[in-house]
Coordinates of C-alpha atoms and ligand atoms in Angstrom, one line a residue:
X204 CA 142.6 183.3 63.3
X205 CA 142.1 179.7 65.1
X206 CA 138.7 178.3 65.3
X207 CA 136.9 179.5 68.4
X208 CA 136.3 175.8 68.7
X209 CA 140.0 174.8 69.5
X210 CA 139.8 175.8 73.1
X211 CA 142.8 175.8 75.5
X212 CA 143.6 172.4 75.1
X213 CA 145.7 173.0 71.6
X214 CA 148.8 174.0 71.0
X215 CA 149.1 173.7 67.5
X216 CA 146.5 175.8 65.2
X217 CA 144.4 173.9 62.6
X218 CA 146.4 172.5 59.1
X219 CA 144.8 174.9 56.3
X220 CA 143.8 171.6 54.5
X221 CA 141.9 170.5 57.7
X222 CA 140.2 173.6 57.3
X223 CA 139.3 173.2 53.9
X224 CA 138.0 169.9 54.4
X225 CA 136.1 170.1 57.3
X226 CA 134.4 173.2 56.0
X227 CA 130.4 173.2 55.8
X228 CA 129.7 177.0 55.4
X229 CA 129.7 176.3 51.9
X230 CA 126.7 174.6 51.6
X231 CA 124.9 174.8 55.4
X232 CA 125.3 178.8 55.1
X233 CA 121.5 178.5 53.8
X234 CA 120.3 177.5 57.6
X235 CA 121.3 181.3 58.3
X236 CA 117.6 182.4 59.4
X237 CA 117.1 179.2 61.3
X238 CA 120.2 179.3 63.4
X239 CA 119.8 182.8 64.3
X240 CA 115.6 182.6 64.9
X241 CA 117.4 179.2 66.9
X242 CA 119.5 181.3 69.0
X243 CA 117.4 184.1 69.9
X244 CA 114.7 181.7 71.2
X245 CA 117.8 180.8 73.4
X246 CA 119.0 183.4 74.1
X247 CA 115.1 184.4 75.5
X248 CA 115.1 181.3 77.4
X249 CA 118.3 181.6 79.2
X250 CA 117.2 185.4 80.3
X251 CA 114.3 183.5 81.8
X252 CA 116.1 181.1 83.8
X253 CA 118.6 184.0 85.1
X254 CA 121.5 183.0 83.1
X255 CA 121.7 186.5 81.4
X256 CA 120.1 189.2 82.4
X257 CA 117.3 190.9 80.0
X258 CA 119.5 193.9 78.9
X259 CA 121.9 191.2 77.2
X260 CA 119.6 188.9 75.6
X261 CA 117.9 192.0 74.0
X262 CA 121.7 193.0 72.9
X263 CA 122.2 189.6 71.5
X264 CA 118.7 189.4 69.5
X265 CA 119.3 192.8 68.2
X266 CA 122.9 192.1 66.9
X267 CA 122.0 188.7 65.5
X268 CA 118.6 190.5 63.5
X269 CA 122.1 192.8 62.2
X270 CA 123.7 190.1 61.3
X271 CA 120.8 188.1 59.3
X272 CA 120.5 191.4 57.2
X273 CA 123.8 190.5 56.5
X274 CA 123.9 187.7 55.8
X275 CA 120.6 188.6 53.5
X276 CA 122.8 190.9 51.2
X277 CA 125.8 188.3 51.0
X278 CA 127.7 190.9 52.9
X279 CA 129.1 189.1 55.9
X280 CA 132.5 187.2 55.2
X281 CA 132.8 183.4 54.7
X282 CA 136.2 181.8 56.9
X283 CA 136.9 178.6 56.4
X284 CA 138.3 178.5 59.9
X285 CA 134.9 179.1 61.3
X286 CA 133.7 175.7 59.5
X287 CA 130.2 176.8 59.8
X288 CA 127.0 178.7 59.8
X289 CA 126.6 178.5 63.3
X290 CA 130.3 179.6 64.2
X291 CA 130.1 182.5 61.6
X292 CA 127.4 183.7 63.4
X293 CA 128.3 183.2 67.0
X294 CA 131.7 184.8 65.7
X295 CA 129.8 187.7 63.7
X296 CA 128.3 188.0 67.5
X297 CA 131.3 188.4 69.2
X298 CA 133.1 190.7 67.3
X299 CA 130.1 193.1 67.8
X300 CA 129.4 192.9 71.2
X301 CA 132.0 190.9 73.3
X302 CA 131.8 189.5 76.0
X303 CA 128.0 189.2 76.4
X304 CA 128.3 187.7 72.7
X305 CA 130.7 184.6 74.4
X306 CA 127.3 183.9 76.2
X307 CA 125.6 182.6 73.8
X308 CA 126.9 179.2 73.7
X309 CA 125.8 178.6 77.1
X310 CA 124.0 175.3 78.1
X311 CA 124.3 174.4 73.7
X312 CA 126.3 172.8 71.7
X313 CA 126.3 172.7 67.9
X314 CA 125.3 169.3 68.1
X315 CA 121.9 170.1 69.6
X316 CA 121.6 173.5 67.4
X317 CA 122.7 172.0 64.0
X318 CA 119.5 169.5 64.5
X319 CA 117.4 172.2 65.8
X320 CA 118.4 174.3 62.6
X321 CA 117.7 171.8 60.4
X322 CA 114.4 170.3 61.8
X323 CA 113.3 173.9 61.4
X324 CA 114.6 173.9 58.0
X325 CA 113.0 171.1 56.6
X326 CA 109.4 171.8 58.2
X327 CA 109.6 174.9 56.4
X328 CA 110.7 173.3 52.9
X329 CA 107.9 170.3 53.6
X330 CA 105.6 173.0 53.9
X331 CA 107.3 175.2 50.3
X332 CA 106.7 171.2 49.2
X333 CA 103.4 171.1 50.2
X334 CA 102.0 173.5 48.5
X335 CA 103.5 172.7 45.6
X336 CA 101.8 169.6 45.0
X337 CA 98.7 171.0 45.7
X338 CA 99.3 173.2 42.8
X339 CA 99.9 170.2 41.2
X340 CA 97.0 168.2 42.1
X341 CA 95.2 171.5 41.3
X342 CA 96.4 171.2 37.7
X343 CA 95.4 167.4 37.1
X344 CA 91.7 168.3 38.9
X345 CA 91.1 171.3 36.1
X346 CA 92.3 169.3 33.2
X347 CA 88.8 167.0 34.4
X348 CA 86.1 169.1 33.8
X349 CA 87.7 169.9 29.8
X350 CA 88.6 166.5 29.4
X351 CA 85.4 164.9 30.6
X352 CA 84.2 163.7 27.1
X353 CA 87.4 162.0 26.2
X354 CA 88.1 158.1 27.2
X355 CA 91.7 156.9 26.8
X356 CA 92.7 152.6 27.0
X357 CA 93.9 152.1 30.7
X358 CA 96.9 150.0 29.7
X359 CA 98.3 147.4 31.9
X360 CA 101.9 145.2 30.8
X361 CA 101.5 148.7 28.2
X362 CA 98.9 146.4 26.9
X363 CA 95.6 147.5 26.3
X364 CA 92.9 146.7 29.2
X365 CA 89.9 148.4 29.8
X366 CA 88.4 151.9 28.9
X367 CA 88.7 154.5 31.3
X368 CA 87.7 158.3 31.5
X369 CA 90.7 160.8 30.8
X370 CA 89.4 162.6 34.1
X371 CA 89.8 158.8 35.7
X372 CA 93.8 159.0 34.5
X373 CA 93.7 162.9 36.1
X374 CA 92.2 161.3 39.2
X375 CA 94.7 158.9 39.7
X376 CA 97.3 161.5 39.8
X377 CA 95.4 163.9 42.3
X378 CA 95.2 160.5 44.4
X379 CA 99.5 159.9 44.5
X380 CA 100.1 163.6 45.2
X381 CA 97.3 162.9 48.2
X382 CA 99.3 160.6 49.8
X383 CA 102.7 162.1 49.0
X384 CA 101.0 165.2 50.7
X385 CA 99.7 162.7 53.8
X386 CA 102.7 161.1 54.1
X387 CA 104.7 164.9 54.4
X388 CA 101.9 165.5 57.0
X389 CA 103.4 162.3 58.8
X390 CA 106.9 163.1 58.4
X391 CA 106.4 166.4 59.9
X392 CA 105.5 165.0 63.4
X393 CA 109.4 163.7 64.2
X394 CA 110.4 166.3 62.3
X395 CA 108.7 168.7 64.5
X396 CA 110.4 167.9 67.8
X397 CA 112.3 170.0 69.7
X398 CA 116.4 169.1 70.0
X399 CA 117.2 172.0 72.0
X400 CA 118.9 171.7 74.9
X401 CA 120.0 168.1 74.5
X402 CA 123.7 170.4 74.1
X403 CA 126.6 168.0 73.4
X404 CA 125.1 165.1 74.3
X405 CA 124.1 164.2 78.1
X406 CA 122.3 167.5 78.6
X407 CA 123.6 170.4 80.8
X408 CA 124.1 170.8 84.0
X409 CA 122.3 174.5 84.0
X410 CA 118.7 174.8 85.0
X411 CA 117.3 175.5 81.4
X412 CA 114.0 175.1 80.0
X413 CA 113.6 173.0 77.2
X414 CA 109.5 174.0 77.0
X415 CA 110.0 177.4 76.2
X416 CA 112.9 177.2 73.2
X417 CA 110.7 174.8 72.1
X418 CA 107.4 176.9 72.3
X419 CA 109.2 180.0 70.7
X420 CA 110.5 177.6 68.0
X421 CA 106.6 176.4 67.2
X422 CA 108.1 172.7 67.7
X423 CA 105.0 170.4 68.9
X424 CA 107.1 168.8 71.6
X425 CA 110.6 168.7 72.9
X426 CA 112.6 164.9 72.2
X427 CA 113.3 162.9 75.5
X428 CA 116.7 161.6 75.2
X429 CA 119.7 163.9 74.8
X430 CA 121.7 160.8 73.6
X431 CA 118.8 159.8 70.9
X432 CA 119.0 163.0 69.9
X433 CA 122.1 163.8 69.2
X434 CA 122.8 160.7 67.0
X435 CA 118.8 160.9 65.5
X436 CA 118.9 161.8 61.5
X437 CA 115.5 159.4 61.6
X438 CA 113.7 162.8 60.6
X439 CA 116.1 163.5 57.3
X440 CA 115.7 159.8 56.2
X441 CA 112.2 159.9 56.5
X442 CA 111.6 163.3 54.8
X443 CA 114.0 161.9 52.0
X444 CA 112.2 158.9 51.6
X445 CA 109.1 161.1 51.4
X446 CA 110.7 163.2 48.9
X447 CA 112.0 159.4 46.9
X448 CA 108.3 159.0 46.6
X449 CA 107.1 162.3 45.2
X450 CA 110.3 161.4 42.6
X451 CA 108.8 158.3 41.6
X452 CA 105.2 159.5 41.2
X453 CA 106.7 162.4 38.8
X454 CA 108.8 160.2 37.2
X455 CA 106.2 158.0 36.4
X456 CA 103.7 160.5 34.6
X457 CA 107.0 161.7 32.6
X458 CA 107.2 158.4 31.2
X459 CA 103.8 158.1 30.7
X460 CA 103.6 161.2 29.2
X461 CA 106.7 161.1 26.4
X462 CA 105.2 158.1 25.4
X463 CA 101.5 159.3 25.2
X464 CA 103.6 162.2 23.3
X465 CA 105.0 160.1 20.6
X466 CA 103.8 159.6 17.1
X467 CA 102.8 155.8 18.0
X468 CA 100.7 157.0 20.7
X469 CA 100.0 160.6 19.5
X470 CA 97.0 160.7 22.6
X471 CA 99.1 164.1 24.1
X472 CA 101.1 167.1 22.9
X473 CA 103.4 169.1 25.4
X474 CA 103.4 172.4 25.5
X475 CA 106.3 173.8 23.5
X476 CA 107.5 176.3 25.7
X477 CA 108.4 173.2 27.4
X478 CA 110.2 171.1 24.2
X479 CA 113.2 171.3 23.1
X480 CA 114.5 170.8 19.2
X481 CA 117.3 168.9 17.7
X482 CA 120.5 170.6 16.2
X483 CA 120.2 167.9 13.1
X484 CA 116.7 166.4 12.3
X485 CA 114.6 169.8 12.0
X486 CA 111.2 167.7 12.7
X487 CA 112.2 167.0 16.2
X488 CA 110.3 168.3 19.1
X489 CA 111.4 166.6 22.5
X490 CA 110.3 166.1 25.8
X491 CA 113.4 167.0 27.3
X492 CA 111.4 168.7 30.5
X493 CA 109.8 165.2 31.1
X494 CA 113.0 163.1 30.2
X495 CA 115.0 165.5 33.2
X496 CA 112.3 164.1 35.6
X497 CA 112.3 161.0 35.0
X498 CA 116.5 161.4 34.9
X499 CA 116.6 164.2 38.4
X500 CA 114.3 161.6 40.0
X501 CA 117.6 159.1 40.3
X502 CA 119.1 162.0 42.2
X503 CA 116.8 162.1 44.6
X504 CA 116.3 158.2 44.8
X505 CA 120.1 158.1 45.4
X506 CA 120.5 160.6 47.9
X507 CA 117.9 158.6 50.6
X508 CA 120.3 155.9 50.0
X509 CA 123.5 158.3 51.2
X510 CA 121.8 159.5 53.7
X511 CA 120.5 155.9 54.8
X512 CA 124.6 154.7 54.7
X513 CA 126.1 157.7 56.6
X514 CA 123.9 157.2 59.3
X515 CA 124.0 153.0 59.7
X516 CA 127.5 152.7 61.1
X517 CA 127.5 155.4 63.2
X518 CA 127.7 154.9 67.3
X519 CA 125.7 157.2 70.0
X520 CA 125.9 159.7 69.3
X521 CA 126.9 163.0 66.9
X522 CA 129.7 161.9 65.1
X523 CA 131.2 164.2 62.3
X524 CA 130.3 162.4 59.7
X525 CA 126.8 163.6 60.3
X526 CA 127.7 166.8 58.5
X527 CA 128.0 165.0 55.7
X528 CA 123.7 164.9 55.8
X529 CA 122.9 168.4 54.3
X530 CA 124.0 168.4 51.0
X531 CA 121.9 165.3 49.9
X532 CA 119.3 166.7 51.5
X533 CA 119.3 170.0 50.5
X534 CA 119.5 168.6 46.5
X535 CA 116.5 166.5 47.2
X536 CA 114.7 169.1 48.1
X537 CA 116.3 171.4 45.2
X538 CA 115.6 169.3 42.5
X539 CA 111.5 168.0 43.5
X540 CA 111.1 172.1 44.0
X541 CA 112.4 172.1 40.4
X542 CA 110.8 169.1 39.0
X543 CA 107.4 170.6 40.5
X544 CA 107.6 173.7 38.8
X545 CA 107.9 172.1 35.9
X546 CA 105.5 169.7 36.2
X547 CA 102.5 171.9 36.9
X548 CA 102.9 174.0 33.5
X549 CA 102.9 171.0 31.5
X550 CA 99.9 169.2 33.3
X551 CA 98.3 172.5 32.8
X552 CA 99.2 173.3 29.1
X553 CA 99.4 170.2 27.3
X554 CA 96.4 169.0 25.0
X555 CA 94.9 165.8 24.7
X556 CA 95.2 164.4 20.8
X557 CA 90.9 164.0 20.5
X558 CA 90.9 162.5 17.0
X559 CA 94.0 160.6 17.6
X560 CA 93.0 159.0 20.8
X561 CA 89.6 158.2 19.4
X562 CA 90.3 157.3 16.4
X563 CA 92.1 154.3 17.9
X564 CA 89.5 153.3 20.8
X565 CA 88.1 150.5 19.3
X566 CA 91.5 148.6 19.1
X567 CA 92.6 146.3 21.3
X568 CA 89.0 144.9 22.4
X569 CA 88.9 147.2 25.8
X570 CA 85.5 145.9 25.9
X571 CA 85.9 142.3 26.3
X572 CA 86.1 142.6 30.4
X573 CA 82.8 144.1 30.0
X574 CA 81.2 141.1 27.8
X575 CA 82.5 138.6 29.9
X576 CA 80.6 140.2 33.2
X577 CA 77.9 140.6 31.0
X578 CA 77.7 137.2 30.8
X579 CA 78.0 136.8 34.4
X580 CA 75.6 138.6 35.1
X581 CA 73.4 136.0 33.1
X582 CA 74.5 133.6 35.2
X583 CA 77.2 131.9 33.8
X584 CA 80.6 131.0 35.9
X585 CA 83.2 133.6 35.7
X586 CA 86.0 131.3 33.8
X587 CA 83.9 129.9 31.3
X588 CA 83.0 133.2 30.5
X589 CA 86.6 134.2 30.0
X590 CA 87.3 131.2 27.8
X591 CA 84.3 132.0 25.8
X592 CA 84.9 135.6 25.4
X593 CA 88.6 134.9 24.6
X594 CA 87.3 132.5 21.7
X595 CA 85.3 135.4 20.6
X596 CA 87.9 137.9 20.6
X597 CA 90.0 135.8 18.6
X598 CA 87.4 135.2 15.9
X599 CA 87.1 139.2 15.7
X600 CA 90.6 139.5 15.6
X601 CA 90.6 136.8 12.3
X602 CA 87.9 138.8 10.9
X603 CA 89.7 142.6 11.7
X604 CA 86.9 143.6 13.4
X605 CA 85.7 145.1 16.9
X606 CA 83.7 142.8 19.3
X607 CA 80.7 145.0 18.4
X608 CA 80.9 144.1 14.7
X609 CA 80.3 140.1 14.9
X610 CA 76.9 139.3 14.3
X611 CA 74.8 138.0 17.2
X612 CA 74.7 134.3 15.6
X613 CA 78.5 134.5 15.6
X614 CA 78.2 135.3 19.8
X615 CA 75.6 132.6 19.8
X616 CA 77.4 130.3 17.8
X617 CA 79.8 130.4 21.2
X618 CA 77.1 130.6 24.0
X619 CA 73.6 130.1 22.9
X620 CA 72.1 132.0 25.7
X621 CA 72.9 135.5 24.2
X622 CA 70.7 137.6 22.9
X623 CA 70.9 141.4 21.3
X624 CA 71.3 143.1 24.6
X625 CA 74.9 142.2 24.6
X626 CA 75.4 145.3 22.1
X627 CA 74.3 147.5 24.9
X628 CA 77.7 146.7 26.5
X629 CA 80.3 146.3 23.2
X630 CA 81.9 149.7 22.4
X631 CA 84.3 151.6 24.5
X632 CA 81.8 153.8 24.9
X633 CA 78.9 151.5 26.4
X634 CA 82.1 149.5 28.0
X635 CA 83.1 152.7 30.1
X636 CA 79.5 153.5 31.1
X637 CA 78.7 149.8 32.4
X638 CA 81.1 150.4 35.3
X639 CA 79.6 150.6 38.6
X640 CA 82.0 149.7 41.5
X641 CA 83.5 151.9 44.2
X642 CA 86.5 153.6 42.5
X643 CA 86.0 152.3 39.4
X644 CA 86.0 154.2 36.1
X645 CA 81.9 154.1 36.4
X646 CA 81.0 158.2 34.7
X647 CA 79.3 158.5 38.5
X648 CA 81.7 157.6 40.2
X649 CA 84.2 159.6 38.8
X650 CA 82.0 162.8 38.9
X651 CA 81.4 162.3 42.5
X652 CA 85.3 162.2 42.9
X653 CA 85.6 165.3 40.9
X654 CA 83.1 166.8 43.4
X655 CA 84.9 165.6 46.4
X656 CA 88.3 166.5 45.4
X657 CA 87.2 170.3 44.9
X658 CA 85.7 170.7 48.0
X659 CA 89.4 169.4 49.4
X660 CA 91.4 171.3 47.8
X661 CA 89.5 174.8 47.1
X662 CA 87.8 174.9 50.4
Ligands
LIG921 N1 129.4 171.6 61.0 C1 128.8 170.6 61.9 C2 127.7 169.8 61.2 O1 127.2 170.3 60.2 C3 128.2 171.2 63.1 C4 128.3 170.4 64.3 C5 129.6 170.2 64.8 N2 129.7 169.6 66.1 C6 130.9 169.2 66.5 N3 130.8 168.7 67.7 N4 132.0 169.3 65.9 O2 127.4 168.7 61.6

């Protein structure tokens, strides 16, 4: 059979390889439920304008609810002929019900519905997306109250810098996933517009109503030019930028975490159900879960920059090449559902090394910041201080020992003006709790964050 798209016009039927290539019911078949909620908020619309009458718009939203159980059990054939999921379905349509199904199309085009499909689409995969990293901010916020005793080195270069609290480190997670979560909240305002009706691309000559598809649909608004909106694919690039971030904040804590997870570090251990061995060295227990992040991350990375290079070169308006969006799209979101449902479990299940981490904590002289704003504090300008605490640290380091070791002539010996109170704030311990800034790693501040961020995300 020809393509009901080849209208009159042809006299030669379609080359089987054109078929095969221009094919996109392979992968766009999954906008099934969109296109046919799509078309029955059409059809609706155009029995409210007069251009069918109520008895066939009901015929046509009953056949197509026939058809999406169909399509539910895998039961309805796929034709390469009818390149996509909006021709299967028209077709499915037509061979049902006739005539009254060859209304459909009226006053559409696919260029209007594929975006309408798709905008639909996505808002309700930001949403599955959503929720996700709540669970996932959720996981970080519990580790806090069990981990609240434990203080790990905040590193920066991966050299050692300052002491911070474990539920600090948790904290900072809950605070990337925030944003990622703000910034789908963003997104979700283009993609929440309206496309129907635009049709091919000027608009239609028929007197439809744009409001009410769109109302039906749950879009906020209806977009304003039918040109615009044909070419637009602003939404996708935005949602998989959106979705680029999310990669690069889990692929981030991956990293952190196999090293953390190494013997060198030893300050985590993964879950196992989550580890995978090695067919040779019987000893090994691998992060493979976290190493796929940090790897599927590139996937999605690269797939905001297809999406960004289909869509540069392209003139007003649809063009083919725009079907060329979905299937980086659709992986982007595939693989951050995928790298989310891993990541929870392992935030969830994986236990801090206690003795390891502090065991270690008085390496690396994470309390020197808080000597030199000790000094400060007695009055003493902020860069001789560094130098003077830098000379210090070196003279501990000559002598293998922490800062809190030297005796007080030895700080003395430096800046006469110390005295024994200094000790109060030597220690990783004291060094944490002299914090007192906004944000900072100050034991208040952090519980009062704790507070906040369960009222926000289990109220
Ligand atoms: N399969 C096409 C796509 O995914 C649908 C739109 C086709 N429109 C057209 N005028 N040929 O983009």
């Amino acid at each position: 059979m020809n393509s009901p798209s080849r209208s009159g016009v042809f006299q030669a039927g379609a080359d089987e390889r054109m078929e095969a290539y221009g094919e996109s019911i392979s992968f766009d078949r999954r906008l099934y439920r969109h296109d046919i909620q799509g078309s029955i908020a059409h059809a609706e619309m155009l029995a409210s304008v007069g251009l069918l009458s109520e008895a066939e718009a009901r015929l046509i939203s009953d056949t197509l609810r026939e058809i999406e159980k169909e399509l539910d059990s895998d039961s309805l054939p796929i034709r390469f002929e009818l390149e996509d999921i909006h021709m299967h379905v028209e077709q499915a349509l037509i061979d049902r019900i006739g005539d009254t199904g060859r209304k459909l199309h009226t006053a559409r085009s696919r260029n209007d519905q594929v975006s309408t499909d798709i905008r639909m689409w996505i808002r309700d995969a930001l949403d599955d997306i959503d929720q996700k990293l709540k669970a996932l901010q959720l996981a970080f916020l519990n580790r806090c109250d069990q981990d609240l005793d434990v203080i790990l080195p905040a590193y920066t270069h991966l050299q050692r810098a300052q002491p911070v609290l474990a539920a600090h480190y948790w904290l900072a997670y809950v605070e990337k996933f925030a944003r990622d979560r703000e910034r789908i909240a963003d997104c979700l305002k283009r993609v929440n517009s309206s496309s129907l009706g635009v049709a091919a691309v000027a608009g239609t000559t028929l007197p439809i109503n744009r409001e009410l598809t769109a109302q039906k649909l749950r879009f906020d608004e209806v977009t304003r030019n039918s040109l615009d909106t044909s070419s637009d694919r602003d939404f996708m690039m935005e949602t998989a930028f959106v979705l680029s971030v999310v990669a690069s904040h889990l692929s981030g804590w991956a990293e952190e975490w196999i090293l953390w997870s190494t013997v060198e570090f030893n300050f985590i251990k993964l879950p196992e159900t989550f580890c995978t061995g090695s067919s040779i060295m019987p000893q090994k227990v691998n992060p493979d879960a976290l190493e796929l992040t940090r790897g599927k991350s590139a996937r999605v990375m690269g797939n905001l920059q297809t999406l960004m290079l289909l869509v540069k070169n392209l003139p007003m308006a649809y063009n083919r090449d725009l079907q060329e969006d979905k299937p980086p799209l659709f992986d982007s979101f595939d693989t951050i559902f995928a790298m989310l449902d891993i990541a929870t479990p392992i935030v969830a299940g994986s236990e801090l090394q206690r003795d390891s981490i502090s065991s270690r904590l008085e390496e690396g002289y994470l309390d020197a910041t808080t000597l030199m704003e000790w000094m400060i504090k007695k009055g003493m300008p902020q860069r001789r201080a560094h130098h003077l605490v830098g000379a210090m640290v070196g003279e501990a380091m000559n002598r293998k020992v922490a800062l809190k070791d030297l005796p007080l002539e030895t700080f003395q010996s430096h800046a006469p003006e110390m005295d024994a109170t200094i000790y109060d704030c030597l220690g990783t311990e004291n060094a944490v709790a002299a914090f007192v800034s906004y944000g900072s790693t100050a034991p208040t501040q952090v519980a009062a964050q704790i507070k906040d961020w369960k009222a926000k995300l289990t109220s």
